[in-house]
Coordinates of C-alpha atoms and ligand atoms in Angstrom, one line a residue:
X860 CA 84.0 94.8 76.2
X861 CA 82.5 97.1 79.1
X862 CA 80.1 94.0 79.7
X863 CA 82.5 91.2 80.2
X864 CA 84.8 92.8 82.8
X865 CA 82.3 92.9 85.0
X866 CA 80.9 89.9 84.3
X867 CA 84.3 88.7 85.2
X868 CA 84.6 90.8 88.5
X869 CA 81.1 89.1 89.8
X870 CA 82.8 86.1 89.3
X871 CA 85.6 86.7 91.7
X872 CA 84.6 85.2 94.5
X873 CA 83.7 81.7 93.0
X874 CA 87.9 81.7 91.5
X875 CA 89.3 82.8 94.6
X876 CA 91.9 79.8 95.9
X877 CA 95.0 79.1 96.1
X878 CA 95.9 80.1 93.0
X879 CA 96.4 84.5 92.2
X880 CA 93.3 86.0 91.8
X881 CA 92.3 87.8 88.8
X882 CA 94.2 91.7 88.7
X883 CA 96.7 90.5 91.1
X884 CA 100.3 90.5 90.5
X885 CA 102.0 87.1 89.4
X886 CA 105.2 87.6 88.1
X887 CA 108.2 90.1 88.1
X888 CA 111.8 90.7 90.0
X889 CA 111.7 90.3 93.0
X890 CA 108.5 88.7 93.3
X891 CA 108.0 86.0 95.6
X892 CA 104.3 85.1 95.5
X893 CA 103.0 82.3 93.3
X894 CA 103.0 82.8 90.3
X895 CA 99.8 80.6 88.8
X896 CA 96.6 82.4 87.9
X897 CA 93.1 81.2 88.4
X898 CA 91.1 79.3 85.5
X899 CA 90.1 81.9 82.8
X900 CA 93.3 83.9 83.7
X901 CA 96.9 84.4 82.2
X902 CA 100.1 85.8 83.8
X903 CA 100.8 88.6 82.1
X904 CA 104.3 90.0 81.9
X905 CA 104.2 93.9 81.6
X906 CA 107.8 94.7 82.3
X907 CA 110.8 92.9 84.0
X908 CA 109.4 93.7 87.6
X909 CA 105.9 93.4 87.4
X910 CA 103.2 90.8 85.5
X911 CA 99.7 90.4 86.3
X912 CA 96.7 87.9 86.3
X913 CA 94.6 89.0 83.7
X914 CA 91.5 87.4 81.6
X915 CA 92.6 85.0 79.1
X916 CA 90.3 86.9 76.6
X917 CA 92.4 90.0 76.7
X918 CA 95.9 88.1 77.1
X919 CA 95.3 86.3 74.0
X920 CA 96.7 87.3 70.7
X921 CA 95.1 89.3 68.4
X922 CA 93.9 87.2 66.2
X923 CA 92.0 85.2 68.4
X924 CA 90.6 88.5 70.4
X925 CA 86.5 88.3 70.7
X926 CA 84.9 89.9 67.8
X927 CA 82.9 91.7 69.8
X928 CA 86.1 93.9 71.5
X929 CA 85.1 97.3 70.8
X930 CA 87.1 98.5 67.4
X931 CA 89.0 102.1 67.5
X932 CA 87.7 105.2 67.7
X933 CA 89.8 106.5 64.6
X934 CA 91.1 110.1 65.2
X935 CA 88.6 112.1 63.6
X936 CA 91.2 114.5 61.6
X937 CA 94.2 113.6 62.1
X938 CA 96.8 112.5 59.9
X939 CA 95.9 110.2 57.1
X940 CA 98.9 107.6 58.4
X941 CA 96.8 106.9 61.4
X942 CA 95.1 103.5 60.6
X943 CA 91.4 103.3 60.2
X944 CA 91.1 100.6 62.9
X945 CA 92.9 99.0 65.5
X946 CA 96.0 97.6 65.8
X947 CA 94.8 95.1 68.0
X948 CA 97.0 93.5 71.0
X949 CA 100.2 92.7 69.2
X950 CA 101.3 90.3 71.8
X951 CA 100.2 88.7 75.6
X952 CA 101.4 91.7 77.2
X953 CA 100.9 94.9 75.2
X954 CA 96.6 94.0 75.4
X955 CA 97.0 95.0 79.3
X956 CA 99.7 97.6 79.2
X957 CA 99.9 99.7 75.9
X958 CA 98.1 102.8 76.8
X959 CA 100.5 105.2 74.3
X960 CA 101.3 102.5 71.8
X961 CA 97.2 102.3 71.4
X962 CA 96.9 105.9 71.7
X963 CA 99.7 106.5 68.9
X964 CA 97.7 104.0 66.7
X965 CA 94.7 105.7 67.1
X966 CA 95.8 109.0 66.3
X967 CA 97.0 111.0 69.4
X968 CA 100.3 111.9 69.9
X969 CA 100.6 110.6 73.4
X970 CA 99.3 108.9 76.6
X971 CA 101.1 109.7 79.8
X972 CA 101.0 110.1 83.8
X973 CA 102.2 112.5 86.3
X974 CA 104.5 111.4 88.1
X975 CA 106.7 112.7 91.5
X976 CA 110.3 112.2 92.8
X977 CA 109.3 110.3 95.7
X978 CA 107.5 108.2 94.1
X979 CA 110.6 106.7 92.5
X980 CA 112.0 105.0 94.9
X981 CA 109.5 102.5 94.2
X982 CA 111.0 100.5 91.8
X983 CA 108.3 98.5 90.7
X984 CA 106.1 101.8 90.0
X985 CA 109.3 103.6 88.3
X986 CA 109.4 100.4 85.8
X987 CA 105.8 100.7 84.9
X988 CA 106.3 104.2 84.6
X989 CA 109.2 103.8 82.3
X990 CA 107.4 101.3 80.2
X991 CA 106.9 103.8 76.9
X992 CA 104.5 101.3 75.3
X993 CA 102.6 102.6 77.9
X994 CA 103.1 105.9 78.8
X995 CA 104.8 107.9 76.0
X996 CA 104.4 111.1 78.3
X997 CA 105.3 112.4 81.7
X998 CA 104.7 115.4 83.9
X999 CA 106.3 116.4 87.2
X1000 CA 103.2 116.6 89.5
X1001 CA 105.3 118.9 92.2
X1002 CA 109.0 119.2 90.9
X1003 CA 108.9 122.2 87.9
X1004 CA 106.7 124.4 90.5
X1005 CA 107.7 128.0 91.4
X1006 CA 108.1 126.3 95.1
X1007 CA 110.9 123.7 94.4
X1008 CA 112.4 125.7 91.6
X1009 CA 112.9 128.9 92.8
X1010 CA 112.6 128.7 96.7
X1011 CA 114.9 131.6 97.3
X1012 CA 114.8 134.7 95.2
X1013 CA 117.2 134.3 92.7
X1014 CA 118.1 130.9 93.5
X1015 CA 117.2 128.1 91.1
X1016 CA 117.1 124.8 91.9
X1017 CA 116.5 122.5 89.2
X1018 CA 117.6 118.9 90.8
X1019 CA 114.2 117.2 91.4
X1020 CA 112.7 118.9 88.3
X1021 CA 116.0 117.4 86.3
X1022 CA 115.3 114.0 87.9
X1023 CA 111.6 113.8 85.9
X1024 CA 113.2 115.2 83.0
X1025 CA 116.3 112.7 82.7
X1026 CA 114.2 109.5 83.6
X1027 CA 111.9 111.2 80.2
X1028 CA 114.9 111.5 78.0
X1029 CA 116.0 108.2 79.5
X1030 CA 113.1 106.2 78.7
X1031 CA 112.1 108.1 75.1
X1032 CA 109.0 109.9 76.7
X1033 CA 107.5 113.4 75.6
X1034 CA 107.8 115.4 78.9
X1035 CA 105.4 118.3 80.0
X1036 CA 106.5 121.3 81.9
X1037 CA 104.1 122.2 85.0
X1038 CA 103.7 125.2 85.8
X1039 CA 105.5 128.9 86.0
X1040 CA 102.6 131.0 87.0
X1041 CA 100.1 130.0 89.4
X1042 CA 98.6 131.3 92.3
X1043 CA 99.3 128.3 94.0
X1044 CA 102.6 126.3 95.8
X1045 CA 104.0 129.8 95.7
X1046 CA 106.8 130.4 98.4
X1047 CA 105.8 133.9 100.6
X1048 CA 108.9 135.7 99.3
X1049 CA 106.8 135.9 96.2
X1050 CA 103.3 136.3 98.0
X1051 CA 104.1 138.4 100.3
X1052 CA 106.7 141.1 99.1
X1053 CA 104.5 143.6 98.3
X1054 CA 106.6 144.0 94.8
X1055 CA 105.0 147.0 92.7
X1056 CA 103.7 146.1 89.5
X1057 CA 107.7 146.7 87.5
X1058 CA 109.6 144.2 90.3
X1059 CA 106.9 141.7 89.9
X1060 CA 107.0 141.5 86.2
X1061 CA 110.6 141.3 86.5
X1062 CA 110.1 139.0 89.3
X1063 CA 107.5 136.8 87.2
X1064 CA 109.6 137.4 83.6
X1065 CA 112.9 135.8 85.3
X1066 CA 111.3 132.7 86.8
X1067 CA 109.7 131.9 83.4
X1068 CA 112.6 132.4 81.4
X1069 CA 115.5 130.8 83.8
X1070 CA 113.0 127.7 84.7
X1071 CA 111.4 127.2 80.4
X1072 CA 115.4 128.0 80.3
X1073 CA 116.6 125.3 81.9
X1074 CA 114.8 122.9 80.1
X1075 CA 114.4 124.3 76.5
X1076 CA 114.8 121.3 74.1
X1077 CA 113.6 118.8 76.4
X1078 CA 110.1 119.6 77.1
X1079 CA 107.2 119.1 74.5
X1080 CA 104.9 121.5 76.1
X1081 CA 104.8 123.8 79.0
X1082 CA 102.0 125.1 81.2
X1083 CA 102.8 128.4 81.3
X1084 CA 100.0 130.1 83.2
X1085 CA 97.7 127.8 85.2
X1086 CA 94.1 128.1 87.2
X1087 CA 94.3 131.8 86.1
X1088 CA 90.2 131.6 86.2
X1089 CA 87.5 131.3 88.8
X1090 CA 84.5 129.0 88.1
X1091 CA 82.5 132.3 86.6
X1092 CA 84.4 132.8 84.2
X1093 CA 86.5 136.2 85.5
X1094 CA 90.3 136.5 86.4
X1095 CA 91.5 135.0 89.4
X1096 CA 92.4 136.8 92.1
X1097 CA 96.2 136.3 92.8
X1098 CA 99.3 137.9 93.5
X1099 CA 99.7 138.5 89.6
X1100 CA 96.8 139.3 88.5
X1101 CA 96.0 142.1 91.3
X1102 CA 99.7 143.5 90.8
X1103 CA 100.3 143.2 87.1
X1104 CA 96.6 143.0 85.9
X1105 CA 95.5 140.6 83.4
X1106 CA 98.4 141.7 81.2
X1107 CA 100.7 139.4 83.3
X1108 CA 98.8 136.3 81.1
X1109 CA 100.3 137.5 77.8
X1110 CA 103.5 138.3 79.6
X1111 CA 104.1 135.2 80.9
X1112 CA 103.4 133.2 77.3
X1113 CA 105.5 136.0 75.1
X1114 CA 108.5 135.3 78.3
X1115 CA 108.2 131.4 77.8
X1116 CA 108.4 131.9 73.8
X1117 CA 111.7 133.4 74.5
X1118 CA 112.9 130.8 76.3
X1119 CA 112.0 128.2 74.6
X1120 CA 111.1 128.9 70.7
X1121 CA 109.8 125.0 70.2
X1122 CA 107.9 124.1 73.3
X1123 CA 104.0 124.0 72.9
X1124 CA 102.8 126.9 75.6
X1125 CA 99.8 126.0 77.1
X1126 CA 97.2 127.6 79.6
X1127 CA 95.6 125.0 81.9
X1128 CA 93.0 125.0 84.1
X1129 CA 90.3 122.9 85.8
X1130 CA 86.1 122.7 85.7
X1131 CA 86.8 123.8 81.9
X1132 CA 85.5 120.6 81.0
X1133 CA 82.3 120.5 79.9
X1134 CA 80.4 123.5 78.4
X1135 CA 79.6 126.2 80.9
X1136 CA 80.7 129.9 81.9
X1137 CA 84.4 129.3 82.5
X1138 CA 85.0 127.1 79.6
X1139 CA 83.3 130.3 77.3
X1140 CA 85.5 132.8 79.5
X1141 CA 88.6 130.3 78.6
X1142 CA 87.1 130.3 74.8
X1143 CA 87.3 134.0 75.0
X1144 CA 90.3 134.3 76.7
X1145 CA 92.5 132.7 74.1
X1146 CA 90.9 134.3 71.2
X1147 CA 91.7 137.2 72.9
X1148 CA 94.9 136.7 73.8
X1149 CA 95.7 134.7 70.3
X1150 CA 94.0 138.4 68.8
X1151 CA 96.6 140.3 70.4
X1152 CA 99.5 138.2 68.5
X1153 CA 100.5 136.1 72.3
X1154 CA 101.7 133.2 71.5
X1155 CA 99.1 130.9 72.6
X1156 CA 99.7 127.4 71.2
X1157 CA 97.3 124.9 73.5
X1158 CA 94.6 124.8 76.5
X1159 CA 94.9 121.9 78.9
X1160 CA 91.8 120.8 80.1
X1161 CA 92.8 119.0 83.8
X1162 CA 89.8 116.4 83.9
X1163 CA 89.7 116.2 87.6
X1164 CA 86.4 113.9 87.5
X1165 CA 83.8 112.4 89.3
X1166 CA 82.3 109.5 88.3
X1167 CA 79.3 109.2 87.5
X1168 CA 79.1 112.8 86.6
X1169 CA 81.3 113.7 83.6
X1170 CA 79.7 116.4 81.8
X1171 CA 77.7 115.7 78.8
X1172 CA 79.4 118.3 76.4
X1173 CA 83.1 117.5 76.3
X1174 CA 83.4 117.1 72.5
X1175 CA 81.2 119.9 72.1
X1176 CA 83.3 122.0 74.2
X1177 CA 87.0 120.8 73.2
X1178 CA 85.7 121.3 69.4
X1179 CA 85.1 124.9 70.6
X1180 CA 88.5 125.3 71.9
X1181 CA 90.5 123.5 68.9
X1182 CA 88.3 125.8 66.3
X1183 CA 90.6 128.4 67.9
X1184 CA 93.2 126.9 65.9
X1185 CA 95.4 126.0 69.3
X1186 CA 95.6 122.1 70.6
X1187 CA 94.0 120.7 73.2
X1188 CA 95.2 118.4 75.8
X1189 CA 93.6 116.3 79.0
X1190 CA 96.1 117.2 81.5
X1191 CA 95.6 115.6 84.8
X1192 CA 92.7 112.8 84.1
X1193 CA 91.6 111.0 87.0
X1194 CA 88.0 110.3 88.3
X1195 CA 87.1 109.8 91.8
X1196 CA 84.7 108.2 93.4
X1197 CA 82.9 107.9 97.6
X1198 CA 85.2 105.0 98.9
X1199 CA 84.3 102.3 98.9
X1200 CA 84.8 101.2 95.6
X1201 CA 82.6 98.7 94.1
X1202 CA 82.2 96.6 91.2
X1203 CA 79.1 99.1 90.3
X1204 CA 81.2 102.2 91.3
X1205 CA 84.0 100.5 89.0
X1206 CA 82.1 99.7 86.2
X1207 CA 80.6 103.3 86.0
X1208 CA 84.4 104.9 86.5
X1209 CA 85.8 102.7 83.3
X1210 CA 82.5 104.2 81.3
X1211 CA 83.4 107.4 82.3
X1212 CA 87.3 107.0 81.0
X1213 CA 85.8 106.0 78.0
X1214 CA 83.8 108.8 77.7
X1215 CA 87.0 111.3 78.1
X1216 CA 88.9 109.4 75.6
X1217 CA 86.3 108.9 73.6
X1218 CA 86.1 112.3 73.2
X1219 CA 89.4 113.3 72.8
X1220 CA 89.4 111.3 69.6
X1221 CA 86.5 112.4 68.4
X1222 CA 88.2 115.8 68.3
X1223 CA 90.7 117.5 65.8
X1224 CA 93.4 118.8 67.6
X1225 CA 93.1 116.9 71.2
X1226 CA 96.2 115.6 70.7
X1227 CA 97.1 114.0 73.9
X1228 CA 95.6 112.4 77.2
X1229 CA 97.6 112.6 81.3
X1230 CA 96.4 110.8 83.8
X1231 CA 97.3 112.6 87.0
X1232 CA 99.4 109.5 88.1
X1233 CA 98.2 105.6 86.8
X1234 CA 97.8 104.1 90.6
X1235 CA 95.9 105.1 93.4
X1236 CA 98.9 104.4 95.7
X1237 CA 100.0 107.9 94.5
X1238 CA 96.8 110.0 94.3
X1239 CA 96.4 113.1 95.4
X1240 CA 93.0 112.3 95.4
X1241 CA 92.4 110.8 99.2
X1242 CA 94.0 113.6 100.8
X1243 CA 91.9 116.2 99.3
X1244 CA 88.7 115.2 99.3
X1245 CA 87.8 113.4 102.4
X1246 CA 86.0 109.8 101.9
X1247 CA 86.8 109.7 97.9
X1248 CA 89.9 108.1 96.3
X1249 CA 90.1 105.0 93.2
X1250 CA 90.1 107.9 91.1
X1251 CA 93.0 106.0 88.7
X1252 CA 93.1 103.0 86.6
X1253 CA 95.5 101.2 88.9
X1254 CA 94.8 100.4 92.6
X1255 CA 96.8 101.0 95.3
X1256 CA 98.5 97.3 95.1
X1257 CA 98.9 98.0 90.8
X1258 CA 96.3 96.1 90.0
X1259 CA 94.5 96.8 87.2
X1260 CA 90.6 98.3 87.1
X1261 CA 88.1 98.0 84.8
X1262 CA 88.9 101.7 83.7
X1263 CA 92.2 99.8 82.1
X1264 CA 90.9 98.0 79.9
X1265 CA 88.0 100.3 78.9
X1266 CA 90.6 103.2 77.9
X1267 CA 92.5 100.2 75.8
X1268 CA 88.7 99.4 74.4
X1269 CA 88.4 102.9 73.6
X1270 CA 91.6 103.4 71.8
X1271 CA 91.4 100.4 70.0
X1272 CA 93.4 97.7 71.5
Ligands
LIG1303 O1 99.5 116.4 92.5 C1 99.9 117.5 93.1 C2 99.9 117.2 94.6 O2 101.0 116.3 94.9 C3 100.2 118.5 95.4 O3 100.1 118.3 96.8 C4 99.2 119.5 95.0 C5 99.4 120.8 95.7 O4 98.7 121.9 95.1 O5 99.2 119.7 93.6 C6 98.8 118.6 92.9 O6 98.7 118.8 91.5 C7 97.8 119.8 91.1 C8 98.3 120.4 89.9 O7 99.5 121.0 90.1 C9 97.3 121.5 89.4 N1 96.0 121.0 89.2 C10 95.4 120.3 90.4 C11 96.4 119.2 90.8 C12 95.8 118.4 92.0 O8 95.7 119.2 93.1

């Protein structure tokens, strides 16, 4: 499977006419380009508003898929009603556009994407989005922050957060909170009020419980304290932790149990990936705090990646935090890459989703994969890191990358 995309790719140039090119769009409300693909290509319908030009090989039915497509990587533990081996492409479309339905039938509980308001107003973006065959999971990328909830002391605002969690109610998908606590996208009333150590906690202990609140019932899991480490392993530095201390952690999760008695309460952070000294001080930070009776019920690993150099140890690693007994979860998956991007540049990114999916199946307890938005149109990527970007599966224009149907490979479809 990782061979013939390519293959494919370096053949782009010699199907180019007038016909749509491989990955590009043919199809969908709206649309007025042509709608006939190249030879070796099918339109594929993913939705009402958008279909696709994709290799025949992956457009055809099941039964008639090469026997040489990679077979699922069954979920190591998980229940026994997950079956031993793929449920391969049930029709034309699902082979290019099931992320969650292929995740579900190889044992995870969800695939999803971040998402933001803006972003929205997009129609054909929202209807992908919406499509729960393909994401069965989304999570506010700006919306649930301490910044657009609670701008004003004492003054909630829930309206953009409530958008993200109606269109998830609306369209049957998990949702995940992000974030109460963290030092970041704070507004200064909380930064800079010089609180003492009782009016923060008070300050800290309202926003949790109005915001997990607001949504109890509606969210499958929250990230309840985020980036709360530095890369060696000891406590971040933030308006929190140097007015509260580190007790402000347990705080935070024993507030949000309170609130919300059947949300998953996560702590999330980034560069917790592979094995190393913050993923031990992580390790030892939930044991600790799982010790102490706090109820600690996942760790989020982000997965902010760069292709080419995933780390070696993931499933070594996320074994070490499941053995806690709490799940684990990718949070914000993407892998970035120096622009341009190239078929070589492409082909190592879809190895490299493979790798972190791989992974996460491989491991009892990793129960669920988010890709920190599915198109490179929406990345936070480019804006961040100078020179890098087509750190997602989609391009800009939607169109799909190698990485999609590697991650498909990898969970079996
Ligand atoms: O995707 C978010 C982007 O739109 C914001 O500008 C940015 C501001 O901090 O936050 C991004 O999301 C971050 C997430 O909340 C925490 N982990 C890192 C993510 C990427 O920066």
């Amino acid at each position: 499977m990782a061979i013939r995309l390519p293959l494919l790719l370096a053949a782009l140039p010699f199907l180019v006419n007038a016909q749509n090119a491989i990955y590009t769009q043919c199809g969908g409300n709206n649309w007025t380009g042509g709608t006939t693909c190249v030879a070796g290509t099918t339109c594929n319908k993913f939705n009402d508003w958008y279909s696709q030009c994709l290799p025949s090989a992956i457009a055809s039915p099941a039964s008639s898929k090469p026997a040489t497509t990679a077979a699922a990587t069954t979920k190591a533990s998980t229940s026994s009603s997950a079956p031993a081996s793929s449920a391969a492409a049930p029709s034309a479309s699902s082979g290019a556009s099931g992320f969650h339905t292929a995740a579900k039938a190889a044992g995870l509980t969800y695939f999803g994407s971040a998402t933001d308001n803006g972003e929205l107003t997009d129609a054909t973006y929202k209807a992908f989005l919406s499509d729960s065959s393909v994401f069965g999971q989304i999570t506010p990328g700006n919306s649930m922050k301490w910044d657009s909830t609670e701008p004003t002391q004492g003054q909630f605002t829930f309206t953009k957060g409530d958008v993200i969690a109606d269109l998830a109610a609306a369209n049957g998908q998990l949702l995940r909170g992000h974030t109460t606590v963290w030092h970041s996208q704070l507004p200064n009333w909380v930064t800079s009020g010089n609180f003492d150590n009782a009016t923060l906690t008070g300050i800290m202990t309202n926003h949790v419980s109005k915001v997990i609140g607001h949504y109890a019932g509606e969210v499958y899991a929250w990230d309840v304290v985020n980036e709360v480490l530095n890369d060696d392993g000891t406590l971040r530095e933030s308006v929190f932790f140097n007015t509260i201390g580190e007790s402000y952690i347990a705080t935070a999760f024993k507030t949000a149990r309170a609130a919300d008695p059947n949300a998953k309460l996560y702590i999330n952070d980034f560069s917790i990936e592979g094995t190393g000294a913050k993923s031990t001080a992580m390790i030892n930070l939930v044991s600790s705090l799982l010790d102490q009776g706090v109820p600690v019920d996942g760790i989020g690993i982000q997965a902010h990646l760069i292709v080419g150099s995933v780390p070696t140890t993931l499933q070594e690693n996320w074994q070490a935090m499941a053995d806690l007994g709490v799940e684990i979860a990718i949070t914000e998956l993407d892998i970035r890459m120096t622009l341009p991007a190239t078929d070589a540049l492409l082909k190592q990114q879809a190895t490299d989703y493979q790798t972190v999916v791989n992974a996460c199946l491989a491991v009892k307890g990793c129960v669920g994969i988010t890709i920190w938005d599915w198109t490179d149109k929406f990345s936070w990527v480019p804006s961040t890191f100078s020179g890098q970007g087509a750190a997602l599966p989609y391009d800009e224009k939607f169109a799909a990358k190698p990485a999609v149907d590697a991650i498909l490979s990898s969970l079996g479809a």
